[in-house]
Each structure stands twice: as C-alpha cells, then as structure tokens.
Amino acid sequence: MNTAIYAIDGGNYEQGGLASKQLKEMLKKIGVDASAVRKTMIAAYEAEMNVVIHARKGVMKVAVDPSHVDVAVIDEGPGIPDIDRAMTEGFSTAPPVARELGFGAGMGLPNIKRNSDRFSLQSTVNQGTHLRFAIYFAPQRTEASVPNAVHILNEKCRQCLMCLHACPTQAMRMRDAQPRILDHLCIDCTSCIAVCEAGALVLNCPPPLASPEVATVLVVPASFFEQFGAGPGPSEIVAALHGMGFASVRSSAEWECALRNAVDEYAQRGAVARPVLSPVCPAIVNLIQLKFPSLIAHVAPFLTPIEAAREELRATSAAFVPACPSQQTALRAIGTASQREIVDPHTLRSLVAPRVAGTKRALADAPQGASAPAFEVSGVRHVLKVLDAIENGEMDDCDVIELFACDQGCFGSPIWKEAPFVARRRFERTGGGVGANDAALALPREKTLQPRPGLRLDRDMARAIEKLAQIDELARTLPGRNCCVCGAPTCAALAEDVVAGRATVDACAYRQA
Amino acid sequence: MTLDTLITRIGARWIVAGNASHIAICGAYAGDRVSDLLNHVSEDTLLITHLSNSSLIRLIELMDAHAICLAGGVEPDEGLVTVAREQNASLAASPFGMYETCGKIYAALSGLPPGGAP
C-alpha cells in the first residue's frame, strides 16, 4: 500500500487542481489503466475544488494498492448542514466568484459519487467535511471472486463433509480431498466454521497485534468482553486493555446502538419498503444481495456498525477486533488512507486473559442506553425463513427486524469460546452500560446496495435458461441422496457444477449409468 | 483531423498554438459547467466554452485533453493565456457563437463542405 498526502489551499483557484495532478502522476507511475485514472481524476478534481471553493484549507489523503485507489478529502470549513440536499444535482451554495469560473453548478458531489465505486460523506457544521471515495482498477465481474475471510487449513480437514451440508448458499465444495469455497457464493457467514470440529476453517486474521503506540483507539466487539468466564466483566476487560497501553477502548455496541436508533427513526419517518431490515450484520447484507435482491429496498440505507466504526475513525490511528469473517472483510474491503490495523481476536484474548485472571466483575449499575431491538432473528437458518416470508409478503405486521447470521448475534460467532446465550445474558446484565454513550454515529450508505450476481448461471439470460434446462435434466439422472461424497453439497449443486464446467458427472459414486 | 487544420477550417484564430500540428481531434464538447466538461472531455476532444480562466488548463491537463476553443467572441483572460503558454496547451478563439462554432466543427470533422450539407 502506497500512501500520500497533498495539501489543498482554500480560496486559491490558481492552485486548484494541483493535488489531483500529483495524484494523477502517481497513478500513471504505477501503471493504472486509463479509464480508472479518468474516473479518479473527475472525482478528485471535484473534491479538491470543493475545498478551494468552500473551505479554509484541506488535505487529500491517498492510499493505493494493486486493486484500487482510496481517496479521502478532509477540510476545515463551514461543513454541510444538509447532506441530502448537497447530494441533489443542481443544489449549490458556491459563491458567485466560483460560478463565474464554471464551478458551483451543484454537480460536484453527484459527479464524485457517480464516478466512484465507494463513496462516503460526513460533515460537521462549522468544523469541516470528510469526503471519501474509492475506485477499483479492474471492474468487478460476475464470476470475479468477492473477498471473504474464511481461511482453510487443509492439513486439519478430516473430510467430514459437515461444512458442505451447513453452508446456506452452497458455496462449499470438496475438491481433491480439500475444502474449497466458491468465492462468488460465499457470504462470509460463520456456518461452515461453526460445524467444523477439526478446526480446518478459521477466521483469516493477520497474526501480529497492533501495538498501542501505533493504535491509540481499539474497537472491540461487545461479545469479546464476555469471553473470560463468569469472573471478569466488561469494566475489568477495558481496564486490562488500558493497562496494555491502549489509550481508548471503544465497544462495537456504540455503533450498534447508533444504528438501532437511526433505523428506528428511518422506519418512522417513512421507509421505502416494510418491514425495514437493519443492516446490523454484514453477512446478512451479503446474503440479501446474493439470494434476496428483491429485498434490497427493505435494507435501511445505513452502513453496518463495523463499517461505520471504520469510517468514523478513519482519520484516527485505530485498530479493530473483528468478531467474524464478515466483519473482517468489511474492515479489509477497502484500503485506508490512515493507519488501520486489524487485531486477531484470539491473540488479543490470550493477552488479556492473564491480566484479568481471578478478578470479579463489579456489579454495574442498571445498564442504560442499551435499548433492546424491537424484533431480532438470529441464526442463518432462521434468517433464511424470515427473508423468504418477507419476499412472500407475509411479514407486513413487522416494522423493523434485526437479522444476525450467528445465534444470539455476535455472541454466537464460532470464534468465541463462551456459550452464546450465557455470554449474552451476562453482558446484558452487567455490561450493557459499556459503550452506551452517544459518541458513535450511524452513517448513511451513500452507494446503494447492488445485487450480487453470484447465483446467475450466465450473464446472457437466454444461455442461463438453456443451462437451467441442462441442469434439471442432469439432476434427474442423479440419485438425489445429497450425500456430498462427490464434493458438492447436493445432487442439484453437482449438476450445476457439471454444467458450469467445475466438475464432471463421474464424481457421483451412486449414479446409475 | 489535426488540430491546426481544424482551427483554420472553422475560421478561428490562435492565441496559443501549442503542439497543434501534432494533435488529432475526433470530436468536440461544448459547455460552461466544469462538472460537464470533466465528464466529456478526453484526449482527442476539443473543448468549446465561454469560460475564460486559468483553471481550464488544469482541467484539460487532468483529463488528458490538449485544446480549448473559446466561443462567442470571448476574449481570453490574461491568466489563461499565461498558463496555456507555460503548459504548452493549445488555445484558440472563435468569433462565432457556440452553436455556429460547433456546426462548423461538425461539418469539418464529418467531411462536409464548409457551407454545410452538399
């Protein structure tokens, strides 16, 4: 990852565009293709000129890696009082001097959004504006792998085939006696990890621990606080982390609370579609994009809590502890323009455990602020049933639903040792107050969610229909035992693999020739 | 068509010629809003505008374009001329309005006679 920072001088139209020009030189040097450079330049120049027109001063922070460029434009200026209006084409608050020069047509922000693959905007009136966008160098294609964070340890696999049965999207395969994940189908839930008794499927996390000198803020999942048995509680864990040198420890519960409040308000002031689905679990958001694209409009337009935390702390040297692969992917999904580290939860747990050994939790005051969700569904099997029901229009009596891939929400992530129900109950009784402050923000999702084409058989609909017929025909010749011995989760999945060229029909041991 | 041939055909005059004889032009885009220009100007387009300020040079530079033609008898701002010289960009001025300028460019690039359709 290569990073750079360019200064932008507010009000200086003569120099306006210099930061973008420097960015262009950098992209050209590393050989980024022309169309990506072009999109980056449109967005960067608009963002830079916004600082020149509206702010006192600002910086453009750039991070480039082989897959994308991430640009943050941060200014000290008047801020944007109403972001929705600012995003409307034609709305502008630019002074006449800017308009005379051809700027201030009210197209800048929409133009940035249109030309970028990721876009976020945060602003505080009288303080300034944080604008961030990213552009992928290669367009993401149908079969292109979607990043996921489930790691396979081949040597540990006992070929029990449980993961094939468990995967809710049929993304698991057994090939050459080793588990394989079809990335375009994987939603980063934890179903396969949860059933793998051999420990061959794990959270893919980099081993080194961010040092407190580098990371001043540590963001910890609420569920982490309850992984130390009945003794120490959240307050003791926070104290131990302070003792390790982390100046500030924040709980993911802060962003979860902020999201809950924001989604409730969104539901009340007139949501597009009901019931409103809260984007609290990134894996469920993936699931909806993959298998229930018709329900995308039901998802409240906010970032998931982990994404909001990442965005809110982007200018800080923060480190994050993911609770599951989907959070890990959300953290990693895009490079950052600041120091951002991901901390392996197991490593952190092993470092904290000796520090809290023998402590007893202080009985906290009655938890405040930790509002309970109106309606929560957890566990991916249950979630699938609910999503089906919503798709069939059978859930009109619900306003807001929080869906989690893991049982009992993040307390049920299989990376944790404590029993989910127990951990959650302990947390709610004594730890609910941790993180129940108003500091965190729920951030709007500026780029609408797109359906993931993973399930589509072919980009061309006619060919897809043809393939569907072939699959049906082939599936009829298979025994229907869904035994997984061939390496596919069901007979129908094998038929699909054969038609897609991923397997041969000989793989079936029971087929009557 | 090379840029200098095109400028001669449409009856515009050079303010800064730059590398005009080496630049191939396949189309033009006319507009007065920076956001529109950003989206539509590329290496082989001639930018037609009423805007006359030095930011234009930075804009075409970022978008890999080389040439600007001011329309409607707009006189170039002094800063614009200076920066165009510095950056070796091509800057021309057409005495005709934007509509007519564009019409002449269209005719020239489509191989129509100067007077319009045959």
XYZ file of C-alpha atoms in Angstrom:
631
model
C 0.000 0.000 0.000
C 1.347 3.343 -1.042
C 0.094 6.472 0.636
C 0.450 10.178 0.024
C -0.913 13.398 1.425
C -1.427 16.570 -0.608
C -2.370 19.929 0.845
C -5.237 21.977 -0.607
C -5.402 25.737 -0.158
C -8.913 27.131 0.357
C -9.838 30.031 -1.921
C -6.808 29.616 -4.136
C -8.314 28.980 -7.571
C -4.948 29.379 -9.301
C -3.585 26.348 -7.495
C -6.832 24.391 -7.565
C -6.253 21.004 -9.173
C -2.608 20.648 -8.145
C -3.339 17.886 -5.643
C -5.308 15.995 -8.298
C -2.454 16.466 -10.718
C 0.011 14.970 -8.262
C -2.349 12.063 -7.715
C -2.546 11.538 -11.471
C 1.244 11.409 -11.773
C 1.321 8.781 -9.048
C -1.366 6.622 -10.701
C 0.424 6.824 -14.034
C 3.719 5.795 -12.486
C 2.236 2.609 -11.104
C 0.513 1.814 -14.401
C -3.157 2.205 -13.550
C -5.305 1.840 -16.653
C -6.574 4.965 -18.356
C -10.273 4.576 -17.575
C -9.616 4.222 -13.855
C -7.302 7.239 -13.923
C -10.021 9.199 -15.666
C -12.693 8.331 -13.121
C -10.300 9.087 -10.294
C -9.433 12.451 -11.819
C -13.061 13.503 -12.217
C -13.807 12.639 -8.598
C -10.546 14.023 -7.219
C -10.798 17.324 -9.070
C -14.402 17.884 -8.000
C -13.484 17.091 -4.400
C -10.431 19.309 -4.495
C -12.332 22.238 -5.992
C -14.990 21.865 -3.301
C -12.275 22.556 -0.738
C -10.980 25.511 -2.769
C -14.485 26.938 -3.125
C -15.887 26.340 0.339
C -13.182 25.677 2.910
C -10.222 27.377 4.543
C -7.863 24.524 3.921
C -7.828 20.803 3.449
C -5.832 17.730 2.607
C -6.175 14.954 0.086
C -5.036 11.649 1.539
C -4.458 8.897 -0.951
C -3.840 5.187 -0.497
C -3.155 2.975 -3.496
C -2.838 -0.764 -3.686
C -2.917 -3.066 -6.704
C -6.712 -3.302 -6.695
C -7.929 0.214 -6.004
C -7.241 3.782 -5.006
C -8.803 5.216 -1.877
C -9.009 8.994 -1.581
C -10.019 10.990 1.485
C -10.506 14.731 1.160
C -10.722 16.328 4.567
C -11.259 20.034 5.048
C -11.618 22.680 7.697
C -14.535 24.714 6.554
C -18.175 25.570 7.029
C -19.369 21.964 6.771
C -22.539 20.811 5.049
C -25.739 21.381 7.036
C -27.895 19.112 4.892
C -26.081 16.312 3.120
C -29.184 15.035 1.330
C -29.667 18.413 -0.318
C -25.997 18.740 -1.110
C -26.200 15.425 -2.955
C -29.063 16.697 -5.106
C -27.999 17.619 -8.606
C -28.181 21.340 -9.153
C -28.087 22.324 -5.495
C -25.124 24.559 -4.764
C -24.011 27.039 -2.141
C -20.980 28.190 -4.126
C -20.299 31.952 -4.148
C -20.642 33.949 -7.381
C -16.873 34.020 -7.870
C -16.847 30.236 -8.188
C -19.841 30.203 -10.512
C -18.203 32.718 -12.826
C -15.357 30.278 -13.242
C -17.708 27.462 -14.207
C -17.831 25.803 -10.799
C -20.723 25.599 -8.382
C -23.230 24.051 -10.751
C -24.316 21.718 -7.989
C -22.961 18.720 -9.848
C -19.771 18.133 -7.890
C -20.830 15.663 -5.209
C -23.152 13.683 -7.512
C -20.324 13.572 -10.032
C -17.927 12.148 -7.447
C -20.459 9.564 -6.382
C -21.179 8.552 -9.963
C -17.546 8.085 -10.833
C -16.508 6.179 -7.729
C -17.121 2.637 -6.592
C -17.385 3.608 -2.953
C -18.393 6.938 -1.559
C -18.979 8.341 1.883
C -19.535 11.825 3.188
C -19.551 13.141 6.718
C -19.756 16.733 7.760
C -19.944 18.843 10.898
C -21.203 22.381 10.527
C -18.515 24.968 11.304
C -15.861 22.274 11.536
C -15.430 20.631 8.221
C -16.181 17.846 5.820
C -14.740 14.370 5.343
C -15.303 13.024 1.888
C -14.004 9.651 0.934
C -14.204 7.687 -2.263
C -12.541 4.691 -3.843
C -12.137 3.482 -7.374
C -11.416 -0.098 -8.322
C -8.927 -0.542 -11.122
C -10.456 -3.657 -12.644
C -14.229 -3.799 -12.943
C -15.768 -6.432 -10.723
C -17.164 -9.190 -12.885
C -19.872 -11.816 -12.408
C -17.556 -14.664 -11.586
C -14.967 -12.415 -10.023
C -14.245 -13.523 -6.545
C -15.828 -11.478 -3.840
C -13.412 -11.192 -0.972
C -14.146 -13.326 2.035
C -12.247 -14.022 5.192
C -12.797 -17.727 5.839
C -9.424 -19.405 5.840
C -8.934 -23.110 5.122
C -6.271 -25.137 6.885
C -6.081 -28.121 4.542
C -3.942 -30.266 6.796
C -6.580 -30.199 9.529
C -9.528 -31.228 7.348
C -10.931 -34.681 8.115
C -13.335 -34.609 5.188
C -16.375 -34.999 7.400
C -18.354 -33.014 4.801
C -20.242 -31.134 7.530
C -19.335 -27.781 6.018
C -20.907 -28.787 2.710
C -24.179 -29.571 4.467
C -24.035 -26.437 6.581
C -23.365 -23.745 4.004
C -26.579 -21.779 3.439
C -25.547 -20.656 -0.055
C -23.983 -23.937 -1.188
C -20.610 -22.303 -1.594
C -18.567 -25.182 -0.145
C -17.060 -27.933 -2.259
C -14.674 -30.774 -1.577
C -12.048 -30.979 -4.278
C -9.068 -33.322 -4.183
C -9.932 -34.145 -0.593
C -9.749 -30.493 0.420
C -12.474 -27.991 1.184
C -12.856 -25.208 -1.345
C -15.049 -22.126 -1.180
C -16.730 -20.798 -4.312
C -15.987 -17.174 -3.545
C -18.805 -15.814 -5.658
C -21.333 -17.660 -3.494
C -19.739 -17.182 -0.073
C -21.463 -14.600 2.128
C -18.866 -14.720 4.880
C -21.291 -16.065 7.476
C -19.928 -18.495 10.012
C -21.967 -21.611 9.238
C -19.032 -23.660 7.972
C -16.704 -22.551 10.770
C -19.350 -23.402 13.337
C -19.717 -27.025 12.222
C -16.030 -27.723 11.620
C -14.906 -29.734 14.606
C -11.474 -30.306 13.158
C -10.697 -26.605 13.190
C -9.861 -26.602 9.489
C -11.958 -23.496 8.837
C -10.908 -20.396 10.692
C -11.145 -16.628 10.633
C -8.422 -15.339 8.380
C -6.694 -12.795 10.540
C -3.163 -11.474 10.383
C -1.227 -12.634 13.439
C 0.628 -9.508 14.562
C -1.066 -7.443 17.213
C -1.278 -3.719 16.642
C 0.903 -2.120 19.233
C -0.628 0.518 21.485
C 1.944 3.015 20.222
C 0.509 2.713 16.729
C -3.136 2.295 17.602
C -4.465 4.736 20.128
C -8.066 3.627 19.752
C -9.040 -0.030 19.992
C -12.504 -1.056 18.814
C -13.616 -4.282 20.456
C -16.788 -6.290 19.756
C -19.198 -6.291 22.671
C -19.073 -10.086 22.601
C -15.326 -10.004 23.296
C -15.986 -8.702 26.802
C -17.718 -11.927 27.753
C -15.065 -14.403 26.659
C -13.434 -14.641 30.066
C -15.975 -16.645 32.036
C -18.179 -15.535 34.888
C -15.430 -13.623 36.680
C -14.252 -10.503 34.894
C -16.830 -8.307 33.221
C -16.566 -5.597 30.597
C -15.193 -2.966 33.010
C -12.358 -5.272 34.037
C -11.534 -6.100 30.421
C -11.484 -2.428 29.489
C -9.151 -1.756 32.439
C -6.851 -4.561 31.277
C -6.734 -3.144 27.743
C -5.915 0.278 29.155
C -3.178 -1.461 31.123
C -1.774 -2.841 27.873
C -1.410 0.720 26.657
C -4.496 1.270 24.502
C -5.426 4.823 25.382
C -9.002 4.478 24.304
C -11.160 1.353 24.112
C -14.500 1.507 22.355
C -17.139 -1.155 22.109
C -18.873 -2.118 18.878
C -22.088 -1.772 20.897
C -21.764 2.011 20.478
C -22.224 1.768 16.730
C -24.852 -0.938 17.076
C -26.885 1.366 19.355
C -26.425 4.292 16.999
C -27.597 2.160 14.084
C -30.610 0.896 16.020
C -31.715 4.446 16.810
C -31.148 5.614 13.261
C -33.042 2.685 11.755
C -35.977 3.193 14.139
C -36.161 6.825 13.124
C -35.868 5.887 9.439
C -38.733 3.407 9.844
C -40.885 6.059 11.494
C -40.286 8.843 9.038
C -41.333 6.688 6.116
C -39.204 3.846 4.895
C -39.318 2.797 1.246
C -40.377 -0.766 1.994
C -41.623 -2.582 5.062
C -40.546 -4.373 7.134
C -37.297 -2.437 7.409
C -34.251 -4.687 7.685
C -31.479 -3.277 9.818
C -28.046 -3.751 8.234
C -26.508 -4.814 11.506
C -24.758 -7.976 10.295
C -22.529 -7.694 7.192
C -23.024 -11.390 6.387
C -26.794 -10.909 6.213
C -26.349 -7.877 3.975
C -24.263 -10.162 1.717
C -26.977 -12.800 1.870
C -29.656 -10.328 0.818
C -27.506 -9.081 -2.075
C -26.877 -12.652 -3.193
C -30.120 -14.529 -2.638
C -32.781 -11.879 -1.991
C -32.001 -8.952 -4.293
C -35.704 -8.078 -4.325
C -35.374 -7.205 -0.622
C -32.527 -4.721 -1.060
C -35.048 -1.883 -0.827
C -36.011 -3.153 2.635
C -32.488 -2.700 3.963
C -32.222 0.616 5.812
C -29.713 2.834 3.967
C -27.002 2.834 6.605
C -23.575 1.310 6.858
C -23.170 -1.742 9.059
C -21.824 -0.871 12.532
C -18.350 -2.175 11.729
C -18.231 -0.117 8.529
C -19.475 2.950 10.402
C -16.764 2.473 13.020
C -14.175 2.126 10.290
C -15.379 5.274 8.533
C -15.789 7.327 11.677
C -12.294 6.515 12.912
C -10.587 6.711 9.565
C -8.585 9.777 10.490
C -7.508 8.208 13.765
C -4.906 5.556 14.251
C -7.449 2.945 15.229
C -7.227 -0.826 15.475
C -10.222 -3.123 15.132
C -11.028 -6.551 16.507
C -13.404 -8.389 14.163
C -15.865 -10.877 15.655
C -16.336 -12.899 12.470
C -15.214 -13.220 8.845
C -17.820 -10.783 7.539
C -16.618 -8.049 9.878
C -13.055 -8.852 8.915
C -13.939 -8.492 5.233
C -15.776 -5.230 5.892
C -12.687 -3.857 7.595
C -10.396 -5.075 4.884
C -12.738 -4.375 1.982
C -11.069 -1.175 1.147
C -7.666 0.172 1.838
C -7.487 3.127 4.044
C -5.948 6.495 3.998
C -4.910 6.178 7.609
C -3.286 3.737 9.928
C -5.737 0.971 10.411
C -4.953 -2.341 11.877
C -6.921 -5.495 12.355
C -6.300 -7.365 15.566
C -6.705 -11.126 15.787
C -9.337 -11.745 18.492
C -7.643 -14.946 19.690
C -4.294 -13.257 20.156
C -5.895 -10.374 21.989
C -7.878 -12.738 24.183
C -4.754 -14.672 25.146
C -3.028 -11.414 26.085
C -5.941 -10.111 28.137
C -6.770 -13.387 29.914
C -3.790 -13.396 32.329
C -4.428 -9.757 33.194
C -7.981 -10.378 34.330
C -7.482 -13.838 35.862
C -9.134 -14.015 39.272
C -10.924 -10.685 39.012
C -14.627 -10.441 39.769
C -16.895 -8.205 37.839
C -18.045 -5.121 39.606
C -21.803 -5.143 39.638
C -22.554 -2.312 37.313
C -25.499 -0.021 37.739
C -28.519 -0.935 35.747
C -27.471 -0.825 32.111
C -28.508 2.379 30.435
C -28.992 3.276 26.859
C -28.684 -0.282 25.610
C -32.102 -0.430 24.062
C -33.390 -3.827 23.083
C -34.157 -4.466 19.424
C -37.813 -4.473 18.535
C -37.563 -7.786 16.772
C -34.455 -9.861 16.346
C -33.865 -13.003 14.340
C -30.551 -14.770 14.703
C -29.040 -17.852 13.152
C -28.768 -18.040 9.402
C -31.322 -20.878 9.023
C -33.977 -18.795 10.782
C -32.964 -15.715 8.850
C -33.486 -17.561 5.570
C -37.031 -18.479 6.605
C -37.803 -14.901 7.591
C -36.394 -13.479 4.366
C -38.470 -15.981 2.406
C -41.537 -14.897 4.339
C -40.817 -11.217 3.648
C -40.357 -11.961 -0.024
C -43.769 -13.663 0.029
C -45.307 -10.609 1.675
C -46.104 -12.446 4.898
C -44.364 -10.095 7.295
C -46.389 -6.910 6.960
C -47.023 -6.846 10.683
C -43.341 -6.089 11.439
C -41.711 -2.673 11.415
C -38.019 -3.243 11.968
C -36.159 -6.537 12.021
C -32.565 -7.072 13.054
C -31.096 -10.133 11.403
C -27.898 -11.855 12.503
C -26.117 -14.766 10.856
C -24.934 -16.120 14.216
C -27.160 -17.351 17.046
C -27.621 -14.615 19.645
C -25.976 -12.137 17.297
C -22.244 -11.636 17.567
C -22.163 -13.520 20.875
C -22.734 -16.638 18.783
C -19.779 -16.214 16.472
C -17.975 -19.579 16.421
C -14.661 -17.874 17.029
C -15.724 -17.353 20.651
C -15.413 -19.961 23.350
C -18.244 -18.986 25.682
C -21.743 -20.326 25.062
C -23.681 -17.633 23.177
C -26.765 -17.497 25.411
C -24.675 -17.362 28.560
C -22.297 -14.705 27.260
C -25.112 -12.518 26.047
C -27.069 -12.789 29.280
C -24.008 -11.897 31.323
C -23.296 -8.944 29.074
C -26.825 -7.636 29.203
C -26.997 -7.939 32.987
C -23.714 -6.301 33.846
C -22.128 -4.907 30.785
C -24.926 -3.305 28.866
C -23.755 0.086 30.041
C -20.371 -0.284 28.353
C -20.402 1.738 25.202
C -23.876 3.058 25.802
C -22.953 6.632 25.032
C -23.907 8.931 22.242
C -20.426 9.234 20.803
C -20.846 6.896 17.860
C -22.684 7.753 14.667
C -24.837 5.793 12.305
C -23.587 6.644 8.847
C -25.771 6.728 5.766
C -24.881 4.339 2.974
C -24.272 6.632 0.038
C -23.782 3.938 -2.585
C -26.921 1.840 -2.767
C -26.502 -1.891 -2.338
C -26.250 -3.796 -5.592
C -27.460 -7.340 -6.162
C -24.627 -9.837 -6.251
C -24.842 -11.845 -9.452
C -23.298 -14.965 -7.905
C -26.372 -17.125 -8.423
C -26.844 -16.224 -12.050
C -25.868 -19.093 -14.342
C -24.868 -16.927 -17.241
C -24.751 -13.228 -17.985
C -26.865 -13.838 -21.048
C -30.390 -14.708 -19.969
C -31.082 -16.992 -22.924
C -27.966 -19.016 -22.181
C -28.832 -19.059 -18.496
C -32.215 -20.581 -19.306
C -30.517 -23.155 -21.525
C -28.146 -24.050 -18.719
C -31.021 -24.327 -16.276
C -32.655 -26.919 -18.528
C -29.392 -28.863 -18.786
C -29.007 -28.802 -15.007
C -32.555 -30.083 -14.489
C -32.040 -32.875 -16.949
C -28.746 -33.920 -15.427
C -30.064 -33.671 -11.871
C -32.798 -36.178 -12.747
C -30.129 -38.765 -13.513
C -28.502 -38.294 -10.112
C -29.683 -40.342 -7.118
C -30.927 -37.413 -5.007
C -29.251 -38.632 -1.825
C -27.456 -35.310 -1.306
C -24.664 -37.321 0.290
C -21.885 -34.848 -0.563
C -19.487 -37.666 -1.431
C -18.972 -36.154 -4.882
C -17.787 -32.974 -3.212
C -20.882 -30.899 -3.958
C -23.439 -30.127 -1.236
C -26.452 -31.533 -3.138
C -27.123 -33.520 -6.276
C -28.546 -30.378 -7.865
C -25.360 -28.494 -6.973
C -23.288 -31.209 -8.658
C -25.446 -30.909 -11.771
C -24.856 -27.151 -11.731
C -21.109 -27.641 -11.266
C -21.027 -30.026 -14.227
C -22.888 -27.601 -16.483
C -20.676 -24.738 -15.315
C -17.595 -26.830 -16.057
C -16.494 -27.019 -12.429
C -16.859 -30.805 -12.078
C -17.554 -33.949 -14.061
C -20.537 -36.192 -13.550
C -18.210 -39.127 -12.816
C -17.743 -37.600 -9.398
C -21.033 -39.216 -8.375
C -20.372 -42.640 -6.885
C -24.003 -43.739 -6.950
C -25.165 -42.712 -10.382
C -26.780 -45.451 -12.443
C -25.043 -45.268 -15.780
C -8.003 15.777 -38.344
C -5.108 17.692 -36.877
C -5.981 20.490 -34.548
C -4.354 23.243 -36.617
C -6.238 22.194 -39.773
C -9.483 22.190 -37.823
C -8.949 25.624 -36.292
C -8.151 27.069 -39.739
C -11.244 25.440 -41.316
C -13.642 26.821 -38.742
C -12.310 30.324 -39.039
C -10.964 30.624 -35.512
C -7.673 32.233 -34.594
C -4.811 31.001 -32.479
C -3.967 32.610 -29.185
C -1.510 29.926 -28.156
C -0.898 27.276 -30.791
C 0.953 24.781 -28.623
C 1.519 21.461 -30.395
C -1.469 21.978 -32.664
C 0.015 20.271 -35.695
C 0.600 17.060 -33.738
C -2.776 16.748 -32.070
C -5.506 14.645 -33.658
C -9.064 15.741 -32.930
C -12.056 13.450 -33.416
C -14.799 15.397 -31.671
C -15.711 18.393 -29.600
C -17.617 19.080 -26.425
C -19.186 22.417 -25.655
C -20.197 23.529 -22.202
C -19.757 26.078 -19.449
C -20.018 23.885 -16.391
C -16.807 22.372 -15.108
C -18.592 19.204 -13.996
C -19.903 18.584 -17.515
C -16.546 19.287 -19.099
C -14.832 16.845 -16.748
C -17.160 14.068 -17.788
C -16.941 14.617 -21.510
C -13.521 15.900 -22.412
C -10.848 13.406 -23.389
C -7.589 13.168 -25.278
C -8.988 13.727 -28.760
C -11.755 16.216 -27.988
C -11.669 19.928 -28.473
C -13.249 21.781 -25.585
C -15.549 24.644 -26.642
C -16.543 27.059 -23.903
C -17.364 30.587 -22.852
C -15.322 30.170 -19.692
C -12.073 32.026 -19.753
C -9.896 31.368 -16.743
C -6.713 29.528 -15.952
C -8.493 26.619 -14.203
C -9.423 25.349 -17.671
C -5.839 24.412 -18.384
C -5.612 22.331 -15.204
C -8.885 20.681 -16.175
C -7.808 19.620 -19.657
C -4.467 18.534 -18.281
C -6.152 16.227 -15.749
C -8.432 14.794 -18.408
C -5.569 14.250 -20.891
C -7.009 16.778 -23.367
C -4.904 19.351 -25.163
C -7.036 22.051 -26.659
C -9.574 24.743 -25.851
C -11.524 26.937 -28.239
C -13.294 29.946 -26.759
C -16.580 30.679 -28.494
C -18.835 33.687 -28.908
C -16.008 36.163 -29.281
C -14.929 35.681 -25.655
C -11.545 37.217 -25.050
C -9.142 35.076 -23.065
C -8.317 36.041 -19.550
C -4.664 37.026 -19.148
C -4.010 34.246 -16.641
C -5.407 31.700 -19.051
C -3.017 32.759 -21.803
C -0.040 32.688 -19.446
C -0.824 29.236 -18.087
C -1.580 27.889 -21.573
C 1.879 29.047 -22.697
C 3.517 27.557 -19.634
C 1.816 24.201 -20.114
C 2.129 24.223 -23.891
C -1.627 23.783 -24.225
C -3.469 24.916 -27.355
C -5.834 27.844 -27.051
C -7.923 29.283 -29.900
C -10.764 31.792 -30.102
C -13.709 31.647 -32.481
C -15.584 34.823 -33.425
C -18.755 32.761 -33.913
C -21.290 31.810 -31.311
C -21.177 28.410 -29.702
C -23.864 26.974 -31.999
C -22.137 28.105 -35.144
C -18.703 27.105 -33.910
C -19.940 23.614 -33.142
C -21.695 23.409 -36.522
C -18.510 24.305 -38.321
C -16.527 21.754 -36.343
C -19.123 19.082 -37.051
C -19.004 19.870 -40.757
C -15.205 19.840 -40.828
C -14.898 16.548 -38.937
C -17.619 14.819 -40.989
C -16.006 15.863 -44.260
C -18.898 18.138 -45.312
C -18.117 21.203 -47.400
C -17.662 24.399 -45.354
C -21.073 25.684 -46.375
C -22.946 22.789 -44.780
C -24.619 19.744 -46.329
C -23.866 19.186 -50.049
